[in-house]
Amino acid sequence: MSSDFTLIKPRFVPPLDEGFRPAVLANHAFIKEVEASGAGVPLVLGLERADGSVSRYESRVFPEGHARANANFMYVERIVKFLLWQRGGWKVYVGGPKSIGAYVAKCYSPNGERAFDYQFMGQDVYERTFTVVSCNPEDVPAEKETTRPLGRHLDGYRIGFDLGASDRKVSAVVNGEAIFSEEVVWEPRKHSDPTYHYNEILAALKSAASKMPRVDAIGGSSAGVIINSRPMIASLFRSVPKERFGEVHDIFLRIREEFGVPVEVVNDGEVTALAGSMSLEDNGVLGIALGSSEAGGYVTMDGNITGWLNELAFAPIDYSPAAPADEWSGDRGVGALYFSQQCVFRLAQSAGFALPSNVTDAEKLKVVQ
């Protein structure tokens, strides 16, 4: 990360993580510096998804040749990284100074510093070749967001489930009232055979179904990237080899065929936002899910969920060069290491907890709890 970019020490330093340098403080300081210089130029970022929808983000940066122009690189790269995991996209338009577009393209390439994100957002999630387009701000496509209604139907006999990395939960619901709930400890991240995951999920659903005369619909949430009820990639399935991941993509479609009823599965952050909206009987609700990983979701003022990715596990929130590195992506200072069970395990020893080895994550959490 560029030493030209100024990091800000927080007023209140976390005692277990004294090197923490919040992204938000550094970003605000950069923007203030650009504005104070009087030399700022527009930066427009566009993120295009597979369905043709486009998100835009606008800011200002130093112009080419400015004494502080090198600070642009870290600022923009980190913003691009955050937007990719917040909103998703297989194509990124960088409308601004050409050097910034070239830097982002170099980072997000097969051999670049963000090769993980290049592969993840390209082939793994959107099944396209990840592309960075450097252009003028006015050439970034117009915003084109999509939303969809979901989860407002409570009549009849329904099943709801949630898949986490340490346990799976299921409920049987009759006309909006839960009549049965079950929580079972499992360890999906350690199993390479997708048949294990399918059978475990099926067992949970059949357990709930046995409490009702019929099943009219099934709704679920899961950690990971879910598009059209298809898990594109998730830490739950990280041990499944690439050649068998097609079975993971279709796991909920097979369950739909098994039960013969509508099955909808979305990111756990979106379900959190939707549950909050229904509980509050209001719209414009933000939800966050802090479990084995970290996710977010939003219910619009129209009561719909967004078409965004909403998987914040890899969104950068600590800009310290000494921030811990995520074991999967290799990036430093990303959300899952601060707002999930992974943070508990990372800081437990510093907080005076001796976590046992060779036990499940759920058992480790019980020690802290």
CSV table of C-alpha atoms in Angstrom, one decimal:
chain,number,residue,atom,x,y,z
A,1,MET,CA,0.0,0.0,0.0
A,2,SER,CA,1.2,3.5,-0.9
A,3,SER,CA,3.1,5.4,1.8
A,4,ASP,CA,1.8,8.6,0.1
A,5,PHE,CA,-1.6,7.9,1.4
A,6,THR,CA,-2.2,9.4,4.9
A,7,LEU,CA,-3.5,7.1,7.6
A,8,ILE,CA,-5.3,8.5,10.6
A,9,LYS,CA,-5.0,7.2,14.2
A,10,PRO,CA,-8.5,7.0,15.8
A,11,ARG,CA,-9.3,9.1,18.8
A,12,PHE,CA,-10.2,6.0,20.8
A,13,VAL,CA,-7.6,3.3,20.1
A,14,PRO,CA,-8.9,-0.3,20.5
A,15,PRO,CA,-6.8,-1.9,23.3
A,16,LEU,CA,-6.6,-5.3,21.6
A,17,ASP,CA,-5.7,-3.8,18.2
A,18,GLU,CA,-3.7,-0.7,18.7
A,19,GLY,CA,-2.5,-0.5,15.1
A,20,PHE,CA,-6.1,-0.2,13.8
A,21,ARG,CA,-6.3,2.7,11.2
A,22,PRO,CA,-10.0,3.0,10.1
A,23,ALA,CA,-10.7,3.3,6.3
A,24,VAL,CA,-13.3,5.9,6.9
A,25,LEU,CA,-11.0,8.3,8.6
A,26,ALA,CA,-8.3,8.0,5.9
A,27,ASN,CA,-10.9,8.4,3.2
A,28,HIS,CA,-12.4,11.5,4.7
A,29,ALA,CA,-8.9,13.0,5.3
A,30,PHE,CA,-8.0,12.4,1.6
A,31,ILE,CA,-11.2,14.0,0.3
A,32,LYS,CA,-10.6,17.1,2.5
A,33,GLU,CA,-7.1,17.4,1.3
A,34,VAL,CA,-8.2,17.2,-2.3
A,35,GLU,CA,-10.8,19.9,-1.8
A,36,ALA,CA,-8.4,22.1,0.2
A,37,SER,CA,-5.9,21.9,-2.7
A,38,GLY,CA,-8.4,23.5,-5.1
A,39,ALA,CA,-7.0,21.2,-7.8
A,40,GLY,CA,-9.3,18.2,-7.5
A,41,VAL,CA,-10.7,16.5,-10.6
A,42,PRO,CA,-13.7,14.2,-11.0
A,43,LEU,CA,-13.5,10.5,-10.4
A,44,VAL,CA,-16.5,8.3,-11.4
A,45,LEU,CA,-16.5,4.5,-10.8
A,46,GLY,CA,-19.0,2.3,-12.5
A,47,LEU,CA,-19.6,-1.4,-11.7
A,48,GLU,CA,-21.5,-3.5,-14.2
A,49,ARG,CA,-23.1,-6.8,-13.3
A,50,ALA,CA,-24.1,-9.8,-15.4
A,51,ASP,CA,-27.7,-8.6,-15.8
A,52,GLY,CA,-26.6,-5.3,-17.3
A,53,SER,CA,-27.3,-3.3,-14.1
A,54,VAL,CA,-24.8,-0.6,-13.2
A,55,SER,CA,-23.8,1.1,-9.9
A,56,ARG,CA,-22.0,4.4,-9.9
A,57,TYR,CA,-19.7,6.0,-7.3
A,58,GLU,CA,-18.5,9.6,-7.6
A,59,SER,CA,-15.6,11.3,-5.8
A,60,ARG,CA,-12.7,13.7,-6.5
A,61,VAL,CA,-8.9,13.0,-6.7
A,62,PHE,CA,-5.7,14.9,-7.5
A,63,PRO,CA,-5.0,15.5,-11.2
A,64,GLU,CA,-2.1,14.0,-13.2
A,65,GLY,CA,1.2,15.6,-12.3
A,66,HIS,CA,0.1,17.0,-9.0
A,67,ALA,CA,2.6,16.6,-6.1
A,68,ARG,CA,0.1,14.4,-4.2
A,69,ALA,CA,-1.1,12.4,-7.2
A,70,ASN,CA,0.5,9.2,-5.9
A,71,ALA,CA,-2.0,9.2,-3.0
A,72,ASN,CA,-4.8,8.6,-5.5
A,73,PHE,CA,-3.7,5.0,-6.1
A,74,MET,CA,-4.4,3.6,-2.6
A,75,TYR,CA,-7.5,5.7,-2.2
A,76,VAL,CA,-9.1,4.5,-5.4
A,77,GLU,CA,-8.0,0.9,-5.2
A,78,ARG,CA,-9.4,0.5,-1.7
A,79,ILE,CA,-12.7,2.1,-2.8
A,80,VAL,CA,-12.9,-0.2,-5.8
A,81,LYS,CA,-12.3,-3.2,-3.6
A,82,PHE,CA,-15.1,-2.1,-1.2
A,83,LEU,CA,-17.6,-1.4,-4.0
A,84,LEU,CA,-16.9,-4.8,-5.6
A,85,TRP,CA,-17.9,-6.6,-2.4
A,86,GLN,CA,-20.7,-4.2,-1.5
A,87,ARG,CA,-22.3,-4.0,-5.0
A,88,GLY,CA,-20.6,-6.6,-7.2
A,89,GLY,CA,-19.5,-6.4,-10.8
A,90,TRP,CA,-17.5,-8.1,-13.5
A,91,LYS,CA,-16.6,-4.9,-15.3
A,92,VAL,CA,-15.2,-1.8,-13.6
A,93,TYR,CA,-15.2,1.6,-15.3
A,94,VAL,CA,-12.6,4.0,-13.9
A,95,GLY,CA,-13.5,7.5,-15.1
A,96,GLY,CA,-10.7,9.8,-14.2
A,97,PRO,CA,-6.9,10.3,-14.6
A,98,LYS,CA,-5.5,7.6,-16.8
A,99,SER,CA,-2.8,6.6,-14.4
A,100,ILE,CA,-5.5,5.6,-11.9
A,101,GLY,CA,-7.2,3.4,-14.4
A,102,ALA,CA,-3.9,1.8,-15.3
A,103,TYR,CA,-3.1,1.1,-11.7
A,104,VAL,CA,-6.5,-0.5,-10.9
A,105,ALA,CA,-6.2,-2.7,-14.1
A,106,LYS,CA,-2.7,-3.8,-13.0
A,107,CYS,CA,-3.9,-4.6,-9.5
A,108,TYR,CA,-7.0,-6.5,-10.7
A,109,SER,CA,-5.4,-8.8,-13.1
A,110,PRO,CA,-4.4,-12.6,-13.2
A,111,ASN,CA,-1.0,-11.8,-11.7
A,112,GLY,CA,-1.8,-8.6,-9.9
A,113,GLU,CA,-2.1,-7.8,-6.2
A,114,ARG,CA,-5.9,-8.5,-6.4
A,115,ALA,CA,-5.7,-11.6,-8.4
A,116,PHE,CA,-8.1,-13.3,-5.9
A,117,ASP,CA,-10.8,-10.6,-6.6
A,118,TYR,CA,-10.1,-10.8,-10.3
A,119,GLN,CA,-10.9,-14.5,-10.4
A,120,PHE,CA,-13.7,-14.3,-7.8
A,121,MET,CA,-15.7,-11.5,-9.4
A,122,GLY,CA,-15.0,-12.6,-12.9
A,123,GLN,CA,-15.3,-16.3,-13.5
A,124,ASP,CA,-16.4,-17.5,-10.1
A,125,VAL,CA,-19.3,-15.2,-9.5
A,126,TYR,CA,-20.4,-13.5,-12.8
A,127,GLU,CA,-18.9,-16.2,-15.1
A,128,ARG,CA,-17.2,-13.5,-17.2
A,129,THR,CA,-13.7,-12.3,-17.7
A,130,PHE,CA,-13.1,-9.5,-15.1
A,131,THR,CA,-12.4,-6.3,-17.0
A,132,VAL,CA,-11.2,-2.8,-16.0
A,133,VAL,CA,-12.1,0.0,-18.5
A,134,SER,CA,-10.2,3.3,-18.1
A,135,CYS,CA,-12.1,6.2,-19.5
A,136,ASN,CA,-13.2,9.8,-19.1
A,137,PRO,CA,-15.7,10.5,-16.2
A,138,GLU,CA,-18.5,11.4,-18.7
A,139,ASP,CA,-18.1,8.0,-20.5
A,140,VAL,CA,-19.0,5.9,-17.4
A,141,PRO,CA,-22.4,4.3,-18.1
A,142,ALA,CA,-25.4,5.8,-16.4
A,143,GLU,CA,-26.7,4.2,-13.2
A,144,LYS,CA,-29.1,1.3,-13.7
A,145,GLU,CA,-30.0,-0.4,-10.5
A,146,THR,CA,-32.4,-3.4,-10.1
A,147,THR,CA,-34.5,-4.5,-7.1
A,148,ARG,CA,-37.0,-7.2,-6.4
A,149,PRO,CA,-39.7,-8.0,-4.0
A,150,LEU,CA,-39.2,-10.9,-1.7
A,151,GLY,CA,-40.4,-12.5,1.6
A,152,ARG,CA,-43.6,-10.7,2.2
A,153,HIS,CA,-45.8,-13.8,1.9
A,154,LEU,CA,-46.6,-15.5,5.2
A,155,ASP,CA,-49.8,-17.4,4.5
A,156,GLY,CA,-49.8,-21.2,4.5
A,157,TYR,CA,-47.1,-23.7,5.5
A,158,ARG,CA,-43.6,-22.5,5.0
A,159,ILE,CA,-40.0,-23.4,6.0
A,160,GLY,CA,-37.2,-21.0,6.7
A,161,PHE,CA,-33.6,-21.9,7.1
A,162,ASP,CA,-30.2,-20.3,7.7
A,163,LEU,CA,-26.8,-21.8,6.9
A,164,GLY,CA,-23.8,-20.6,8.9
A,165,ALA,CA,-20.3,-22.0,9.2
A,166,SER,CA,-20.8,-23.3,12.7
A,167,ASP,CA,-24.5,-24.3,12.8
A,168,ARG,CA,-27.6,-24.6,10.6
A,169,LYS,CA,-31.0,-23.4,11.7
A,170,VAL,CA,-34.5,-24.3,10.4
A,171,SER,CA,-38.1,-23.3,11.4
A,172,ALA,CA,-41.5,-24.5,10.4
A,173,VAL,CA,-43.9,-21.6,10.0
A,174,VAL,CA,-47.7,-21.7,9.8
A,175,ASN,CA,-49.5,-18.5,8.7
A,176,GLY,CA,-46.6,-16.4,10.0
A,177,GLU,CA,-46.2,-18.2,13.3
A,178,ALA,CA,-43.2,-20.4,14.0
A,179,ILE,CA,-44.3,-23.7,15.4
A,180,PHE,CA,-40.9,-25.5,15.4
A,181,SER,CA,-37.3,-24.5,15.4
A,182,GLU,CA,-34.1,-26.5,15.4
A,183,GLU,CA,-30.4,-25.6,15.5
A,184,VAL,CA,-27.8,-28.2,14.6
A,185,VAL,CA,-24.0,-27.8,14.9
A,186,TRP,CA,-22.2,-28.7,11.6
A,187,GLU,CA,-18.8,-28.1,10.0
A,188,PRO,CA,-19.4,-27.4,6.3
A,189,ARG,CA,-16.0,-25.8,5.7
A,190,LYS,CA,-14.2,-29.0,6.5
A,191,HIS,CA,-16.1,-31.2,4.0
A,192,SER,CA,-15.0,-31.5,0.4
A,193,ASP,CA,-18.0,-33.7,-0.8
A,194,PRO,CA,-21.0,-31.5,-1.8
A,195,THR,CA,-23.2,-34.5,-1.0
A,196,TYR,CA,-22.5,-33.8,2.7
A,197,HIS,CA,-23.9,-30.3,2.4
A,198,TYR,CA,-26.9,-31.4,0.3
A,199,ASN,CA,-27.8,-34.2,2.8
A,200,GLU,CA,-27.4,-31.9,5.8
A,201,ILE,CA,-29.6,-29.2,4.3
A,202,LEU,CA,-32.2,-31.7,3.2
A,203,ALA,CA,-32.2,-33.3,6.7
A,204,ALA,CA,-33.0,-29.9,8.2
A,205,LEU,CA,-35.8,-29.2,5.8
A,206,LYS,CA,-37.4,-32.6,6.2
A,207,SER,CA,-37.2,-32.2,10.0
A,208,ALA,CA,-39.3,-29.0,9.7
A,209,ALA,CA,-41.6,-30.5,7.0
A,210,SER,CA,-42.5,-33.3,9.4
A,211,LYS,CA,-44.2,-30.8,11.7
A,212,MET,CA,-46.7,-29.7,9.1
A,213,PRO,CA,-49.3,-31.3,6.8
A,214,ARG,CA,-47.7,-29.8,3.7
A,215,VAL,CA,-45.0,-27.4,2.5
A,216,ASP,CA,-46.0,-24.4,0.3
A,217,ALA,CA,-42.7,-22.6,0.0
A,218,ILE,CA,-39.1,-22.5,1.4
A,219,GLY,CA,-37.0,-19.5,2.0
A,220,GLY,CA,-33.4,-19.5,3.2
A,221,SER,CA,-30.3,-17.4,3.9
A,222,SER,CA,-26.7,-18.4,3.6
A,223,ALA,CA,-23.3,-16.9,4.1
A,224,GLY,CA,-21.6,-16.3,0.7
A,225,VAL,CA,-22.4,-14.9,-2.7
A,226,ILE,CA,-25.9,-16.1,-3.8
A,227,ILE,CA,-27.2,-15.1,-7.2
A,228,ASN,CA,-30.7,-16.3,-8.3
A,229,SER,CA,-30.7,-18.9,-5.5
A,230,ARG,CA,-27.3,-20.3,-6.7
A,231,PRO,CA,-24.3,-20.2,-4.4
A,232,MET,CA,-21.6,-18.9,-6.6
A,233,ILE,CA,-18.9,-19.1,-4.0
A,234,ALA,CA,-18.9,-19.2,-0.2
A,235,SER,CA,-16.7,-20.1,2.7
A,236,LEU,CA,-19.2,-22.8,3.6
A,237,PHE,CA,-18.1,-24.7,0.5
A,238,ARG,CA,-14.4,-23.7,0.4
A,239,SER,CA,-13.2,-27.3,0.7
A,240,VAL,CA,-15.3,-28.4,-2.3
A,241,PRO,CA,-12.9,-28.9,-5.3
A,242,LYS,CA,-13.5,-26.7,-8.4
A,243,GLU,CA,-14.4,-29.7,-10.6
A,244,ARG,CA,-17.4,-30.5,-8.3
A,245,PHE,CA,-18.5,-26.9,-7.6
A,246,GLY,CA,-21.3,-27.3,-10.2
A,247,GLU,CA,-23.1,-29.4,-7.6
A,248,VAL,CA,-22.9,-26.5,-5.2
A,249,HIS,CA,-24.2,-24.0,-7.7
A,250,ASP,CA,-27.3,-26.2,-8.2
A,251,ILE,CA,-27.8,-27.4,-4.6
A,252,PHE,CA,-30.9,-25.3,-3.9
A,253,LEU,CA,-32.3,-25.9,-7.4
A,254,ARG,CA,-32.1,-29.7,-6.6
A,255,ILE,CA,-33.9,-29.0,-3.3
A,256,ARG,CA,-36.6,-27.1,-5.2
A,257,GLU,CA,-37.1,-30.2,-7.4
A,258,GLU,CA,-37.1,-32.5,-4.3
A,259,PHE,CA,-39.9,-30.6,-2.6
A,260,GLY,CA,-41.7,-29.4,-5.7
A,261,VAL,CA,-42.4,-25.9,-4.2
A,262,PRO,CA,-40.8,-22.5,-4.7
A,263,VAL,CA,-37.4,-22.2,-3.0
A,264,GLU,CA,-35.7,-18.8,-2.7
A,265,VAL,CA,-32.3,-18.3,-1.1
A,266,VAL,CA,-30.4,-15.0,-0.6
A,267,ASN,CA,-27.5,-13.6,1.3
A,268,ASP,CA,-27.9,-13.6,5.1
A,269,GLY,CA,-27.4,-9.8,5.2
A,270,GLU,CA,-30.4,-9.3,2.9
A,271,VAL,CA,-32.5,-11.6,5.0
A,272,THR,CA,-31.5,-9.6,8.1
A,273,ALA,CA,-32.6,-6.4,6.4
A,274,LEU,CA,-35.9,-8.0,5.2
A,275,ALA,CA,-36.7,-9.5,8.7
A,276,GLY,CA,-36.0,-6.1,10.2
A,277,SER,CA,-38.3,-4.4,7.7
A,278,MET,CA,-41.1,-6.8,8.3
A,279,SER,CA,-40.7,-6.6,12.1
A,280,LEU,CA,-40.7,-2.8,12.1
A,281,GLU,CA,-43.4,-2.6,9.4
A,282,ASP,CA,-41.2,0.0,7.6
A,283,ASN,CA,-38.9,0.3,4.6
A,284,GLY,CA,-35.5,1.9,4.1
A,285,VAL,CA,-33.9,-0.6,6.5
A,286,LEU,CA,-30.3,-1.6,6.6
A,287,GLY,CA,-29.3,-5.0,7.9
A,288,ILE,CA,-26.0,-6.5,9.0
A,289,ALA,CA,-25.3,-10.2,9.7
A,290,LEU,CA,-22.3,-10.8,11.9
A,291,GLY,CA,-21.7,-14.5,12.2
A,292,SER,CA,-19.1,-16.8,10.7
A,293,SER,CA,-18.5,-14.0,8.2
A,294,GLU,CA,-19.9,-10.6,7.6
A,295,ALA,CA,-22.7,-9.5,5.3
A,296,GLY,CA,-25.0,-6.6,4.8
A,297,GLY,CA,-28.4,-6.0,3.1
A,298,TYR,CA,-30.8,-3.2,2.4
A,299,VAL,CA,-34.6,-2.9,1.9
A,300,THR,CA,-35.4,0.0,-0.3
A,301,MET,CA,-38.1,2.6,0.3
A,302,ASP,CA,-40.3,0.5,-2.0
A,303,GLY,CA,-39.8,-2.6,0.2
A,304,ASN,CA,-37.6,-4.5,-2.2
A,305,ILE,CA,-34.1,-5.9,-1.8
A,306,THR,CA,-31.3,-4.7,-4.0
A,307,GLY,CA,-29.4,-6.5,-6.8
A,308,TRP,CA,-26.1,-5.8,-5.0
A,309,LEU,CA,-23.7,-8.5,-3.9
A,310,ASN,CA,-23.8,-7.5,-0.2
A,311,GLU,CA,-21.0,-9.8,0.9
A,312,LEU,CA,-18.7,-7.6,3.1
A,313,ALA,CA,-16.3,-10.3,4.3
A,314,PHE,CA,-13.5,-8.9,2.0
A,315,ALA,CA,-14.5,-5.2,2.2
A,316,PRO,CA,-11.5,-3.3,3.5
A,317,ILE,CA,-12.0,-1.4,6.8
A,318,ASP,CA,-8.5,-1.2,8.2
A,319,TYR,CA,-5.8,0.5,6.1
A,320,SER,CA,-2.9,-0.3,8.4
A,321,PRO,CA,-0.1,-2.0,6.4
A,322,ALA,CA,0.3,-4.2,9.5
A,323,ALA,CA,-3.3,-5.2,9.6
A,324,PRO,CA,-4.0,-9.0,9.7
A,325,ALA,CA,-4.2,-10.8,6.4
A,326,ASP,CA,-7.2,-12.9,5.5
A,327,GLU,CA,-6.2,-16.5,5.0
A,328,TRP,CA,-8.4,-16.9,1.9
A,329,SER,CA,-8.0,-13.7,-0.1
A,330,GLY,CA,-4.6,-12.7,1.2
A,331,ASP,CA,-5.8,-9.1,1.6
A,332,ARG,CA,-5.2,-7.2,4.8
A,333,GLY,CA,-7.7,-5.4,7.0
A,334,VAL,CA,-10.9,-6.9,5.5
A,335,GLY,CA,-14.2,-7.0,7.3
A,336,ALA,CA,-14.5,-10.6,8.3
A,337,LEU,CA,-11.4,-10.2,10.5
A,338,TYR,CA,-13.2,-7.4,12.5
A,339,PHE,CA,-16.9,-8.2,12.5
A,340,SER,CA,-17.4,-11.9,12.7
A,341,GLN,CA,-16.4,-15.0,14.6
A,342,GLN,CA,-13.0,-14.8,13.0
A,343,CYS,CA,-12.4,-11.6,14.9
A,344,VAL,CA,-13.3,-13.4,18.2
A,345,PHE,CA,-10.8,-16.1,17.4
A,346,ARG,CA,-8.1,-13.6,16.3
A,347,LEU,CA,-8.3,-11.5,19.5
A,348,ALA,CA,-9.3,-14.1,22.0
A,349,GLN,CA,-5.7,-14.8,23.3
A,350,SER,CA,-5.0,-11.1,23.6
A,351,ALA,CA,-8.2,-10.8,25.7
A,352,GLY,CA,-7.0,-13.6,28.0
A,353,PHE,CA,-9.0,-16.6,26.6
A,354,ALA,CA,-7.3,-19.9,25.9
A,355,LEU,CA,-9.3,-21.5,23.1
A,356,PRO,CA,-9.2,-25.3,22.9
A,357,SER,CA,-7.8,-26.9,19.7
A,358,ASN,CA,-9.4,-29.8,17.7
A,359,VAL,CA,-12.9,-28.6,18.5
A,360,THR,CA,-15.7,-27.1,16.4
A,361,ASP,CA,-15.9,-23.3,16.0
A,362,ALA,CA,-19.2,-23.4,17.9
A,363,GLU,CA,-17.3,-25.0,20.9
A,364,LYS,CA,-14.6,-22.3,20.7
A,365,LEU,CA,-17.3,-19.6,20.8
A,366,LYS,CA,-18.9,-21.2,23.9
A,367,VAL,CA,-15.6,-20.6,25.8
A,368,VAL,CA,-15.8,-16.9,25.1
A,369,GLN,CA,-19.5,-16.7,25.6
